[in-house]
Amino acid sequence: PFNLRACVQDAIDHLAPALENREVVFNLDFPLDGGTLHGDRFYWDQVITHLLEYAVKETSDRHLTIQVAAQWR
């Protein structure tokens, strides 16, 4: 088990060098405890990093808002 919000934040921190000269805002919407996910943290780090990196690279606008949300049901 791992904290999903912390995993997303780590991916954002990892992308910091690629975000230079860009105005990127990340809106994180998670349960109060950040959400616990049972799985391979390394795998999810890779998936989330690639999704965020792709969103940044494929948008030519210097101003970008990315929302990452999770809901537990």
mmCIF file of N, CA and C in Angstrom:
data_model
loop_
_atom_site.group_PDB
_atom_site.id
_atom_site.type_symbol
_atom_site.label_atom_id
_atom_site.label_comp_id
_atom_site.label_asym_id
_atom_site.label_seq_id
_atom_site.Cartn_x
_atom_site.Cartn_y
_atom_site.Cartn_z
ATOM 1 N N PRO A 1 0.824 -1.210 0.000
ATOM 2 C CA PRO A 1 0.000 0.000 0.000
ATOM 3 C C PRO A 1 0.861 1.264 0.000
ATOM 4 N N PHE A 2 0.386 2.293 -0.687
ATOM 5 C CA PHE A 2 1.093 3.575 -0.713
ATOM 6 C C PHE A 2 0.086 4.707 -0.868
ATOM 7 N N ASN A 3 0.526 5.907 -0.532
ATOM 8 C CA ASN A 3 -0.307 7.098 -0.603
ATOM 9 C C ASN A 3 -0.276 7.629 -2.038
ATOM 10 N N LEU A 4 -1.417 7.634 -2.692
ATOM 11 C CA LEU A 4 -1.485 8.033 -4.096
ATOM 12 C C LEU A 4 -1.168 9.509 -4.294
ATOM 13 N N ARG A 5 -1.645 10.367 -3.398
ATOM 14 C CA ARG A 5 -1.355 11.793 -3.548
ATOM 15 C C ARG A 5 0.143 12.046 -3.442
ATOM 16 N N ALA A 6 0.811 11.367 -2.529
ATOM 17 C CA ALA A 6 2.259 11.512 -2.392
ATOM 18 C C ALA A 6 2.969 11.024 -3.652
ATOM 19 N N CYS A 7 2.456 9.986 -4.253
ATOM 20 C CA CYS A 7 3.028 9.463 -5.494
ATOM 21 C C CYS A 7 2.902 10.498 -6.614
ATOM 22 N N VAL A 8 1.743 11.137 -6.721
ATOM 23 C CA VAL A 8 1.532 12.169 -7.733
ATOM 24 C C VAL A 8 2.453 13.361 -7.467
ATOM 25 N N GLN A 9 2.569 13.755 -6.206
ATOM 26 C CA GLN A 9 3.442 14.880 -5.871
ATOM 27 C C GLN A 9 4.896 14.567 -6.215
ATOM 28 N N ASP A 10 5.331 13.336 -5.977
ATOM 29 C CA ASP A 10 6.696 12.937 -6.344
ATOM 30 C C ASP A 10 6.907 13.040 -7.854
ATOM 31 N N ALA A 11 5.893 12.652 -8.626
ATOM 32 C CA ALA A 11 5.995 12.752 -10.085
ATOM 33 C C ALA A 11 6.094 14.213 -10.519
ATOM 34 N N ILE A 12 5.315 15.079 -9.899
ATOM 35 C CA ILE A 12 5.373 16.509 -10.207
ATOM 36 C C ILE A 12 6.758 17.060 -9.872
ATOM 37 N N ASP A 13 7.280 16.693 -8.714
ATOM 38 C CA ASP A 13 8.611 17.152 -8.315
ATOM 39 C C ASP A 13 9.676 16.660 -9.287
ATOM 40 N N HIS A 14 9.514 15.438 -9.775
ATOM 41 C CA HIS A 14 10.466 14.869 -10.731
ATOM 42 C C HIS A 14 10.455 15.645 -12.057
ATOM 43 N N LEU A 15 9.307 16.191 -12.414
ATOM 44 C CA LEU A 15 9.172 16.917 -13.681
ATOM 45 C C LEU A 15 9.606 18.382 -13.600
ATOM 46 N N ALA A 16 9.965 18.851 -12.426
ATOM 47 C CA ALA A 16 10.306 20.272 -12.235
ATOM 48 C C ALA A 16 11.292 20.810 -13.277
ATOM 49 N N PRO A 17 12.377 20.095 -13.604
ATOM 50 C CA PRO A 17 13.301 20.644 -14.612
ATOM 51 C C PRO A 17 12.642 20.851 -15.986
ATOM 52 N N ALA A 18 11.695 19.996 -16.341
ATOM 53 C CA ALA A 18 11.014 20.127 -17.640
ATOM 54 C C ALA A 18 10.003 21.265 -17.647
ATOM 55 N N LEU A 19 9.676 21.779 -16.478
ATOM 56 C CA LEU A 19 8.664 22.829 -16.376
ATOM 57 C C LEU A 19 9.249 24.225 -16.367
ATOM 58 N N GLU A 20 10.572 24.328 -16.449
ATOM 59 C CA GLU A 20 11.198 25.644 -16.473
ATOM 60 C C GLU A 20 10.704 26.416 -17.693
ATOM 61 N N ASN A 21 10.536 27.708 -17.524
ATOM 62 C CA ASN A 21 10.037 28.610 -18.572
ATOM 63 C C ASN A 21 8.587 28.339 -18.943
ATOM 64 N N ARG A 22 7.869 27.603 -18.109
ATOM 65 C CA ARG A 22 6.444 27.344 -18.317
ATOM 66 C C ARG A 22 5.711 27.699 -17.049
ATOM 67 N N GLU A 23 4.491 28.105 -17.198
ATOM 68 C CA GLU A 23 3.638 28.355 -16.041
ATOM 69 C C GLU A 23 2.631 27.220 -15.964
ATOM 70 N N VAL A 24 2.970 26.217 -15.181
ATOM 71 C CA VAL A 24 2.122 25.039 -15.046
ATOM 72 C C VAL A 24 1.592 24.986 -13.616
ATOM 73 N N VAL A 25 0.273 24.881 -13.505
ATOM 74 C CA VAL A 25 -0.386 24.768 -12.212
ATOM 75 C C VAL A 25 -0.977 23.370 -12.127
ATOM 76 N N PHE A 26 -0.698 22.690 -11.033
ATOM 77 C CA PHE A 26 -1.265 21.370 -10.791
ATOM 78 C C PHE A 26 -2.317 21.495 -9.695
ATOM 79 N N ASN A 27 -3.554 21.135 -10.016
ATOM 80 C CA ASN A 27 -4.630 21.082 -9.029
ATOM 81 C C ASN A 27 -4.813 19.622 -8.636
ATOM 82 N N LEU A 28 -4.541 19.313 -7.382
ATOM 83 C CA LEU A 28 -4.678 17.943 -6.895
ATOM 84 C C LEU A 28 -5.938 17.843 -6.050
ATOM 85 N N ASP A 29 -6.810 16.910 -6.406
ATOM 86 C CA ASP A 29 -8.080 16.714 -5.708
ATOM 87 C C ASP A 29 -8.150 15.259 -5.250
ATOM 88 N N PHE A 30 -7.800 15.042 -3.991
ATOM 89 C CA PHE A 30 -7.733 13.693 -3.435
ATOM 90 C C PHE A 30 -8.506 13.639 -2.123
ATOM 91 N N PRO A 31 -8.827 12.436 -1.649
ATOM 92 C CA PRO A 31 -9.406 12.318 -0.309
ATOM 93 C C PRO A 31 -8.472 12.955 0.715
ATOM 94 N N LEU A 32 -8.999 13.319 1.858
ATOM 95 C CA LEU A 32 -8.207 14.007 2.878
ATOM 96 C C LEU A 32 -6.944 13.249 3.261
ATOM 97 N N ASP A 33 -7.006 11.930 3.291
ATOM 98 C CA ASP A 33 -5.819 11.149 3.671
ATOM 99 C C ASP A 33 -4.882 10.903 2.488
ATOM 100 N N GLY A 34 -5.210 11.425 1.329
ATOM 101 C CA GLY A 34 -4.379 11.254 0.141
ATOM 102 C C GLY A 34 -4.722 10.031 -0.672
ATOM 103 N N GLY A 35 -5.443 9.114 -0.083
ATOM 104 C CA GLY A 35 -5.853 7.900 -0.784
ATOM 105 C C GLY A 35 -4.796 6.824 -0.732
ATOM 106 N N THR A 36 -5.178 5.675 -0.252
ATOM 107 C CA THR A 36 -4.255 4.541 -0.209
ATOM 108 C C THR A 36 -4.542 3.633 -1.382
ATOM 109 N N LEU A 37 -3.506 3.306 -2.106
ATOM 110 C CA LEU A 37 -3.617 2.408 -3.251
ATOM 111 C C LEU A 37 -2.742 1.198 -2.969
ATOM 112 N N HIS A 38 -3.252 0.028 -3.262
ATOM 113 C CA HIS A 38 -2.482 -1.201 -3.082
ATOM 114 C C HIS A 38 -1.955 -1.621 -4.440
ATOM 115 N N GLY A 39 -0.646 -1.614 -4.573
ATOM 116 C CA GLY A 39 -0.048 -1.971 -5.847
ATOM 117 C C GLY A 39 1.440 -1.672 -5.837
ATOM 118 N N ASP A 40 2.014 -1.694 -6.982
ATOM 119 C CA ASP A 40 3.448 -1.476 -7.164
ATOM 120 C C ASP A 40 3.712 0.026 -7.285
ATOM 121 N N ARG A 41 4.268 0.626 -6.249
ATOM 122 C CA ARG A 41 4.512 2.076 -6.230
ATOM 123 C C ARG A 41 5.405 2.490 -7.397
ATOM 124 N N PHE A 42 6.432 1.729 -7.700
ATOM 125 C CA PHE A 42 7.332 2.072 -8.803
ATOM 126 C C PHE A 42 6.557 2.140 -10.117
ATOM 127 N N TYR A 43 5.696 1.172 -10.355
ATOM 128 C CA TYR A 43 4.892 1.145 -11.580
ATOM 129 C C TYR A 43 4.019 2.394 -11.667
ATOM 130 N N TRP A 44 3.320 2.725 -10.577
ATOM 131 C CA TRP A 44 2.439 3.887 -10.586
ATOM 132 C C TRP A 44 3.218 5.185 -10.709
ATOM 133 N N ASP A 45 4.410 5.263 -10.130
ATOM 134 C CA ASP A 45 5.277 6.432 -10.332
ATOM 135 C C ASP A 45 5.529 6.638 -11.822
ATOM 136 N N GLN A 46 5.850 5.551 -12.504
ATOM 137 C CA GLN A 46 6.141 5.625 -13.930
ATOM 138 C C GLN A 46 4.916 6.055 -14.737
ATOM 139 N N VAL A 47 3.774 5.458 -14.455
ATOM 140 C CA VAL A 47 2.540 5.773 -15.184
ATOM 141 C C VAL A 47 2.176 7.243 -15.003
ATOM 142 N N ILE A 48 2.166 7.702 -13.760
ATOM 143 C CA ILE A 48 1.766 9.081 -13.479
ATOM 144 C C ILE A 48 2.767 10.069 -14.071
ATOM 145 N N THR A 49 4.053 9.787 -13.931
ATOM 146 C CA THR A 49 5.079 10.663 -14.494
ATOM 147 C C THR A 49 4.915 10.778 -16.004
ATOM 148 N N HIS A 50 4.700 9.662 -16.674
ATOM 149 C CA HIS A 50 4.548 9.690 -18.134
ATOM 150 C C HIS A 50 3.284 10.457 -18.556
ATOM 151 N N LEU A 51 2.195 10.274 -17.838
ATOM 152 C CA LEU A 51 0.968 11.000 -18.181
ATOM 153 C C LEU A 51 1.149 12.506 -18.020
ATOM 154 N N LEU A 52 1.745 12.915 -16.906
ATOM 155 C CA LEU A 52 1.956 14.346 -16.685
ATOM 156 C C LEU A 52 2.962 14.917 -17.678
ATOM 157 N N GLU A 53 4.021 14.172 -17.928
ATOM 158 C CA GLU A 53 5.044 14.619 -18.869
ATOM 159 C C GLU A 53 4.449 14.787 -20.271
ATOM 160 N N TYR A 54 3.627 13.861 -20.686
ATOM 161 C CA TYR A 54 2.983 13.933 -21.993
ATOM 162 C C TYR A 54 2.059 15.143 -22.076
ATOM 163 N N ALA A 55 1.294 15.388 -21.008
ATOM 164 C CA ALA A 55 0.398 16.543 -20.994
ATOM 165 C C ALA A 55 1.174 17.842 -21.158
ATOM 166 N N VAL A 56 2.315 17.940 -20.508
ATOM 167 C CA VAL A 56 3.138 19.148 -20.591
ATOM 168 C C VAL A 56 3.781 19.270 -21.964
ATOM 169 N N LYS A 57 4.350 18.202 -22.462
ATOM 170 C CA LYS A 57 5.061 18.248 -23.744
ATOM 171 C C LYS A 57 4.141 18.484 -24.931
ATOM 172 N N GLU A 58 2.928 17.967 -24.876
ATOM 173 C CA GLU A 58 2.018 18.055 -26.020
ATOM 174 C C GLU A 58 1.176 19.323 -26.019
ATOM 175 N N THR A 59 1.396 20.199 -25.069
ATOM 176 C CA THR A 59 0.665 21.463 -25.022
ATOM 177 C C THR A 59 1.640 22.593 -25.291
ATOM 178 N N SER A 60 1.424 23.304 -26.366
ATOM 179 C CA SER A 60 2.354 24.367 -26.739
ATOM 180 C C SER A 60 2.159 25.641 -25.917
ATOM 181 N N ASP A 61 1.006 25.786 -25.303
ATOM 182 C CA ASP A 61 0.729 26.969 -24.486
ATOM 183 C C ASP A 61 1.655 26.997 -23.279
ATOM 184 N N ARG A 62 2.252 28.147 -22.996
ATOM 185 C CA ARG A 62 3.154 28.276 -21.849
ATOM 186 C C ARG A 62 2.395 28.227 -20.530
ATOM 187 N N HIS A 63 1.101 28.542 -20.558
ATOM 188 C CA HIS A 63 0.255 28.548 -19.366
ATOM 189 C C HIS A 63 -0.626 27.303 -19.409
ATOM 190 N N LEU A 64 -0.473 26.467 -18.415
ATOM 191 C CA LEU A 64 -1.170 25.186 -18.430
ATOM 192 C C LEU A 64 -1.650 24.854 -17.018
ATOM 193 N N THR A 65 -2.877 24.378 -16.933
ATOM 194 C CA THR A 65 -3.414 23.882 -15.672
ATOM 195 C C THR A 65 -3.749 22.411 -15.854
ATOM 196 N N ILE A 66 -3.222 21.584 -14.967
ATOM 197 C CA ILE A 66 -3.467 20.147 -15.014
ATOM 198 C C ILE A 66 -4.159 19.757 -13.714
ATOM 199 N N GLN A 67 -5.283 19.078 -13.841
ATOM 200 C CA GLN A 67 -5.990 18.611 -12.643
ATOM 201 C C GLN A 67 -5.823 17.106 -12.535
ATOM 202 N N VAL A 68 -5.414 16.674 -11.354
ATOM 203 C CA VAL A 68 -5.292 15.251 -11.052
ATOM 204 C C VAL A 68 -6.219 14.984 -9.882
ATOM 205 N N ALA A 69 -7.181 14.086 -10.093
ATOM 206 C CA ALA A 69 -8.179 13.829 -9.061
ATOM 207 C C ALA A 69 -8.355 12.329 -8.859
ATOM 208 N N ALA A 70 -8.743 11.975 -7.642
ATOM 209 C CA ALA A 70 -9.038 10.575 -7.321
ATOM 210 C C ALA A 70 -10.217 10.543 -6.371
ATOM 211 N N GLN A 71 -11.089 9.568 -6.583
ATOM 212 C CA GLN A 71 -12.226 9.358 -5.706
ATOM 213 C C GLN A 71 -12.300 7.880 -5.352
ATOM 214 N N TRP A 72 -12.597 7.630 -4.118
ATOM 215 C CA TRP A 72 -12.755 6.251 -3.671
ATOM 216 C C TRP A 72 -14.247 5.989 -3.493
ATOM 217 N N ARG A 73 -14.695 4.852 -3.988
ATOM 218 C CA ARG A 73 -16.123 4.483 -3.870
ATOM 219 C C ARG A 73 -16.241 3.098 -3.312
#
